[in-house]
mmCIF file of C-alpha atoms in Angstrom:
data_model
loop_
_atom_site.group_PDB
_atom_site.id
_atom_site.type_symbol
_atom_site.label_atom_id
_atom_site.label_comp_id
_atom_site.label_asym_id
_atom_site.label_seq_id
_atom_site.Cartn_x
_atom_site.Cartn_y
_atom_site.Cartn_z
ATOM 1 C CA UNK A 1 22.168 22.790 8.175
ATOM 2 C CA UNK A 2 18.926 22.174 9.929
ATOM 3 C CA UNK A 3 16.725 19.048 9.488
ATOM 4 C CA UNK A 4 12.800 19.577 10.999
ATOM 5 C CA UNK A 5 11.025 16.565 11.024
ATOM 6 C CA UNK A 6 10.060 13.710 13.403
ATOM 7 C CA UNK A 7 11.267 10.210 14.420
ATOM 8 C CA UNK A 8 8.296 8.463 13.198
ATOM 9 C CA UNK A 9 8.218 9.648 9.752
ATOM 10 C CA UNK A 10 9.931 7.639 6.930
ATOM 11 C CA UNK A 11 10.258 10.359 4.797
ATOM 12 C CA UNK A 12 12.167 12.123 7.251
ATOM 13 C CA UNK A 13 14.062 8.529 8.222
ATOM 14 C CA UNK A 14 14.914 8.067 4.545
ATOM 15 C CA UNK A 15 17.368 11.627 4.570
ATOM 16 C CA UNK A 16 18.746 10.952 8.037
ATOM 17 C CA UNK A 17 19.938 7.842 6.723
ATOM 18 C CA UNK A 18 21.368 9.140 3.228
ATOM 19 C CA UNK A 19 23.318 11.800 5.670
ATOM 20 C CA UNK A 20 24.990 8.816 7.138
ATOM 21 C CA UNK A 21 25.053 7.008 3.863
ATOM 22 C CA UNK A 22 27.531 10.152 2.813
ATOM 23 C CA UNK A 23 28.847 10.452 6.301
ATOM 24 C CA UNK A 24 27.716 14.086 6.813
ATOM 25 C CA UNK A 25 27.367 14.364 10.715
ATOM 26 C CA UNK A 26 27.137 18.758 10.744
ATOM 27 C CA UNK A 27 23.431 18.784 10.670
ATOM 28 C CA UNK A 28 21.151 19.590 13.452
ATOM 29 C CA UNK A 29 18.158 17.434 13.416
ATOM 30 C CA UNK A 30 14.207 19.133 15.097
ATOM 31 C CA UNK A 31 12.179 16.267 16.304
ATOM 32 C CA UNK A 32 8.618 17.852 16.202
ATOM 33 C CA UNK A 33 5.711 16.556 17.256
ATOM 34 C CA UNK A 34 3.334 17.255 14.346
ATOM 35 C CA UNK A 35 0.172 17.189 15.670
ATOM 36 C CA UNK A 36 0.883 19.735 19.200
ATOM 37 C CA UNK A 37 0.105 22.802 18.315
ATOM 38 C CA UNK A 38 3.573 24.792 19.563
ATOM 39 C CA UNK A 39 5.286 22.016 16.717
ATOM 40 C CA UNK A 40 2.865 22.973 13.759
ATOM 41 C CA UNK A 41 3.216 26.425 14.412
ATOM 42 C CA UNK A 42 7.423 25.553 14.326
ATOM 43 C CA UNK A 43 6.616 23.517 10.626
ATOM 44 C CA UNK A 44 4.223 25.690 9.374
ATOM 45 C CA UNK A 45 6.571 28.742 9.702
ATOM 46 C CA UNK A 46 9.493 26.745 7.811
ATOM 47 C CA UNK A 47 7.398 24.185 4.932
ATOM 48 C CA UNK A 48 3.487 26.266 4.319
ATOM 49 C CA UNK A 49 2.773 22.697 3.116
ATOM 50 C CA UNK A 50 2.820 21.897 6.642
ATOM 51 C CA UNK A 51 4.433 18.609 5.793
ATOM 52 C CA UNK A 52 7.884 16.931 7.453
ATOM 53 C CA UNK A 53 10.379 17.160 6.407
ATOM 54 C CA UNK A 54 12.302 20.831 5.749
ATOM 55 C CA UNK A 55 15.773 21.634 5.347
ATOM 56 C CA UNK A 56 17.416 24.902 6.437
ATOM 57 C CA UNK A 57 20.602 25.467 4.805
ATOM 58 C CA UNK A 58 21.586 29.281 5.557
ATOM 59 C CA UNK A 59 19.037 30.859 4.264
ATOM 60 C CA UNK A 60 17.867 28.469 1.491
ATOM 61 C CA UNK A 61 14.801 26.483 2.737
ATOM 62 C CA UNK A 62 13.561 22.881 0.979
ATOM 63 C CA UNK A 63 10.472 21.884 1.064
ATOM 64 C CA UNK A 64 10.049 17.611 0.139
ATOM 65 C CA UNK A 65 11.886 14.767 0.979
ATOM 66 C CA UNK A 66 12.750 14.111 -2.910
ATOM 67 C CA UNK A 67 13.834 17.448 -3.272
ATOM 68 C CA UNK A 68 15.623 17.779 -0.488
ATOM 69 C CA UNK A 69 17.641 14.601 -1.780
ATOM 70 C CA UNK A 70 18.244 15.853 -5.108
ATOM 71 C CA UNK A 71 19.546 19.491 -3.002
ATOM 72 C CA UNK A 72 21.986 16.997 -1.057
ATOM 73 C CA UNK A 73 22.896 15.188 -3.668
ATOM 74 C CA UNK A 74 24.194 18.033 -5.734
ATOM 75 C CA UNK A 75 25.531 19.688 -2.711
ATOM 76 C CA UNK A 76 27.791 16.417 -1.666
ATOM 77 C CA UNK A 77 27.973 16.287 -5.819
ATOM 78 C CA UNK A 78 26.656 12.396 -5.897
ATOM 79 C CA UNK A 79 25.616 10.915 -9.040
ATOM 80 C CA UNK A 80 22.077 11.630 -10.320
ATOM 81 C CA UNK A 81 19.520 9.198 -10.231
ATOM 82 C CA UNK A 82 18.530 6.811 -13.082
ATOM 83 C CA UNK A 83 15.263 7.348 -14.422
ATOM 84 C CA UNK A 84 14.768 3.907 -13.578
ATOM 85 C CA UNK A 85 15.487 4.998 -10.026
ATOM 86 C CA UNK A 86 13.378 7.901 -10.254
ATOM 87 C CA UNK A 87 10.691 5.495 -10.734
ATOM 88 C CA UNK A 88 11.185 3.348 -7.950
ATOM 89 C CA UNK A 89 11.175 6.134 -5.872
ATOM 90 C CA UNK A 90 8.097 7.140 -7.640
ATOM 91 C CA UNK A 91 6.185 3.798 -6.873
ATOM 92 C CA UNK A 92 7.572 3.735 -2.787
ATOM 93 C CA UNK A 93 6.016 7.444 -3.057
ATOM 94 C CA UNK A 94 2.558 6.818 -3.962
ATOM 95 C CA UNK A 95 2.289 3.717 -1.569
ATOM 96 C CA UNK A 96 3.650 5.885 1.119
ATOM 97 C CA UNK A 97 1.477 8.045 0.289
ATOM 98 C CA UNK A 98 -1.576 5.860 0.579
ATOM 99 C CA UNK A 99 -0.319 4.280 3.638
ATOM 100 C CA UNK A 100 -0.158 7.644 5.216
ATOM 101 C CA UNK A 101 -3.573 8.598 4.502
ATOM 102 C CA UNK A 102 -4.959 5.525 5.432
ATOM 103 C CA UNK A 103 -3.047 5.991 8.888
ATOM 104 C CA UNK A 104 -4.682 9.549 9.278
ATOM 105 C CA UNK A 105 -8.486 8.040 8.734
ATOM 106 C CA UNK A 106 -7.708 5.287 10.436
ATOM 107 C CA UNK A 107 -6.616 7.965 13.587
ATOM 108 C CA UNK A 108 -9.547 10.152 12.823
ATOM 109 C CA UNK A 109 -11.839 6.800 13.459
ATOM 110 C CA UNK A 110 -12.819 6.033 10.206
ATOM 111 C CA UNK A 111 -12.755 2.278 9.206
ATOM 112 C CA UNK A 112 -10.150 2.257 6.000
ATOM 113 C CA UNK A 113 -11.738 -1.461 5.860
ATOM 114 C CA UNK A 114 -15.053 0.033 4.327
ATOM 115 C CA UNK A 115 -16.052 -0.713 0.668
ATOM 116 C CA UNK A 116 -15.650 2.694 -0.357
ATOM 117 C CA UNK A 117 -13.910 4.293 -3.715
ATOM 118 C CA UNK A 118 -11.118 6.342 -1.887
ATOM 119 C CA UNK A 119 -10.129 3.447 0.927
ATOM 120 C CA UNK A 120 -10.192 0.639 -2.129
ATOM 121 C CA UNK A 121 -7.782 2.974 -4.356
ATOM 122 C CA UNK A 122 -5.326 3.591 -1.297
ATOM 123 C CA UNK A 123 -5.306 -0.484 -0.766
ATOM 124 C CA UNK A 124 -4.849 -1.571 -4.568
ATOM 125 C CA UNK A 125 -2.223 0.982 -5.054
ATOM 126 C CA UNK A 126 -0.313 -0.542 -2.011
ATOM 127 C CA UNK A 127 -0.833 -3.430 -3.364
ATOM 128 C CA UNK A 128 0.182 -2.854 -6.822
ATOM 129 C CA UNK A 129 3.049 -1.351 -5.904
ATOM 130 C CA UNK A 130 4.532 -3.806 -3.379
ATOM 131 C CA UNK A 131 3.885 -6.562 -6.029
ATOM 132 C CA UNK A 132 6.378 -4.273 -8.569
ATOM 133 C CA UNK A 133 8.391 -3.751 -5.374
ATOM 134 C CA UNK A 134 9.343 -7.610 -5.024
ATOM 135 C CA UNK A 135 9.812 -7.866 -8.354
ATOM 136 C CA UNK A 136 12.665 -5.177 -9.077
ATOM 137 C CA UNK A 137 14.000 -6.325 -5.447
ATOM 138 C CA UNK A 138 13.990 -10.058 -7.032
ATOM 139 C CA UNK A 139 15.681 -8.706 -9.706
ATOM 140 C CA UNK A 140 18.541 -7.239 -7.827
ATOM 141 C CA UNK A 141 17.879 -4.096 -8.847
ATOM 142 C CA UNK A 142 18.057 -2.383 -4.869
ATOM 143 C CA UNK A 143 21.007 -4.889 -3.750
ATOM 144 C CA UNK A 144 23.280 -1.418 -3.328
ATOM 145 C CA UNK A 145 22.488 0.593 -0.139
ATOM 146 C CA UNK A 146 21.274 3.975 -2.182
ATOM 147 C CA UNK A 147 18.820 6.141 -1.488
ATOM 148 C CA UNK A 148 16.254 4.532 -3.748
ATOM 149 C CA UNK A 149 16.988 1.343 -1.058
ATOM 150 C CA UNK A 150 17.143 3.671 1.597
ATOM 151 C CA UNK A 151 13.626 4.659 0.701
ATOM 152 C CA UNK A 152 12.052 1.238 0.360
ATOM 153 C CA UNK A 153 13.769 0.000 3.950
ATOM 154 C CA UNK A 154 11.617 3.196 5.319
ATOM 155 C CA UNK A 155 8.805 2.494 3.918
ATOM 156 C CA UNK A 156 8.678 -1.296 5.257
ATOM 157 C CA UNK A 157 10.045 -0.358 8.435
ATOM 158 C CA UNK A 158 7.034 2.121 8.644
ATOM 159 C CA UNK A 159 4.693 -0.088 7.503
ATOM 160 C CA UNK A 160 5.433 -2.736 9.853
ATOM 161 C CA UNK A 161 5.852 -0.548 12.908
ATOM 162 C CA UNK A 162 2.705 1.364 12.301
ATOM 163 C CA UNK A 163 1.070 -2.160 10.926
ATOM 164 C CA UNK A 164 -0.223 -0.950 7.538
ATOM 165 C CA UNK A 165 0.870 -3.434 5.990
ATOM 166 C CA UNK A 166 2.181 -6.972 6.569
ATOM 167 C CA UNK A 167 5.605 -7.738 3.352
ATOM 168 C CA UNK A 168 6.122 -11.050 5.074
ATOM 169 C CA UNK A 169 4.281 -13.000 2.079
ATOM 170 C CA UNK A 170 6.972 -11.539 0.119
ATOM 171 C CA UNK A 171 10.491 -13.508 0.196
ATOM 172 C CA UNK A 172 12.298 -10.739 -1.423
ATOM 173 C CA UNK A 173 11.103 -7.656 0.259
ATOM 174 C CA UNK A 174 11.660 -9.498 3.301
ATOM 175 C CA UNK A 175 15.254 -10.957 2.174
ATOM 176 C CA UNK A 176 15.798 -7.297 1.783
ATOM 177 C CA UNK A 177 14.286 -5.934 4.403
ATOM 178 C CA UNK A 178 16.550 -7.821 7.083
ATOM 179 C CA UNK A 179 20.017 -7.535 5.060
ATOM 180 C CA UNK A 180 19.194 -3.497 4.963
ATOM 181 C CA UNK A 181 18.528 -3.296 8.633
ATOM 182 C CA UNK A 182 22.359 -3.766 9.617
ATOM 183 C CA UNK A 183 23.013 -1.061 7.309
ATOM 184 C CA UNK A 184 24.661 2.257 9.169
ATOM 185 C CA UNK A 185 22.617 4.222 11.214
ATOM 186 C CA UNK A 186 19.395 2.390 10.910
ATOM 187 C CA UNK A 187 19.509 1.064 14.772
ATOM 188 C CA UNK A 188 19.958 5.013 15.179
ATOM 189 C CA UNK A 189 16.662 6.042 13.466
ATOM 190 C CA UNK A 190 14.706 3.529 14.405
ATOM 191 C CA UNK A 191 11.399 5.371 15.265
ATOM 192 C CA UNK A 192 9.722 2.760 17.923
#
């Protein structure tokens, strides 16, 4: 199995974590760099979406870092998700999904700060959803290191380390954010 991604992407972290979360070490991970040219060729040739990460598994190739997980999961034969879960993971999606494009304008010079639709959807939705965030975290809903879990530590790790956005108003997502970083293999995928 084959992993092609890159250190600084939390979509990427999250499945290098869940392989240690089920303790499968007989993966080879590709660090790309995304933006050199030799790299995209690499990522275009194995995900057309041009998006980290892929997984190579003989000749089966998955494209998506929530399809990839549902692939594993099956494969290692864990326990679906609850929809409830699927949710979550839907909600860290979309703000990791904002917080990436606000990155990319923010990289192509563009001030994300403007009062303009697109940049004041991408900052309420971050906002919305780390509101919801704290409360299911409150709620003890992510107290198990899962992937849903897994997913939200990425996304705040990110965050923080790229300085998107600043969880330390939030006593629970910060609670959980520093019990989740002793967790195994996070020291080992830290991207800074």
């Amino acid at each position: 199995m084959k992993l092609i991604g890159s250190t600084t992407s939390p979509f990427v972290r999250r499945l290098r974590l869940y392989f240690t979360l089920l303790n499968v070490s007989d993966f080879d991970f590709v660090n790309l760099d995304i933006f050199s040219s030799q790299d995209r060729q690499l990522l275009t040739e194995n995900n057309p979406a041009q998006k980290v990460p892929a997984l190579i598994d003989d000749e089966q190739c998955i494209y998506d870092s929530r399809v990839i997980f549902r692939y594993l999961s099956e494969k290692y034969q864990e326990a679906p998700l609850w929809w409830s879960e699927e949710n979550v993971l839907t909600l860290i999606d979309a703000a990791n999904d904002s917080l990436v494009s606000l990155l990319l304008l923010g990289r192509s010079g563009i001030d994300t700060s403007e009062d303009k639709l697109f940049f004041n959807l991408q900052h309420e939705r971050v906002e919305q959803v780390m509101s919801v965030l704290d409360q299911i975290v409150a709620k003890g809903q992510l107290d198990e290191w899962h992937y849903p879990a897994i997913c939200l530590y990425c996304l705040l790790d990110w965050a923080s380390f790229r300085q998107l956005y600043d969880f330390s108003k939030s006593k629970p997502l910060t609670d959980f954010y520093q019990q989740a970083s002793v967790n195994s293999g996070v020291s080992e995928t830290n991207p800074r």
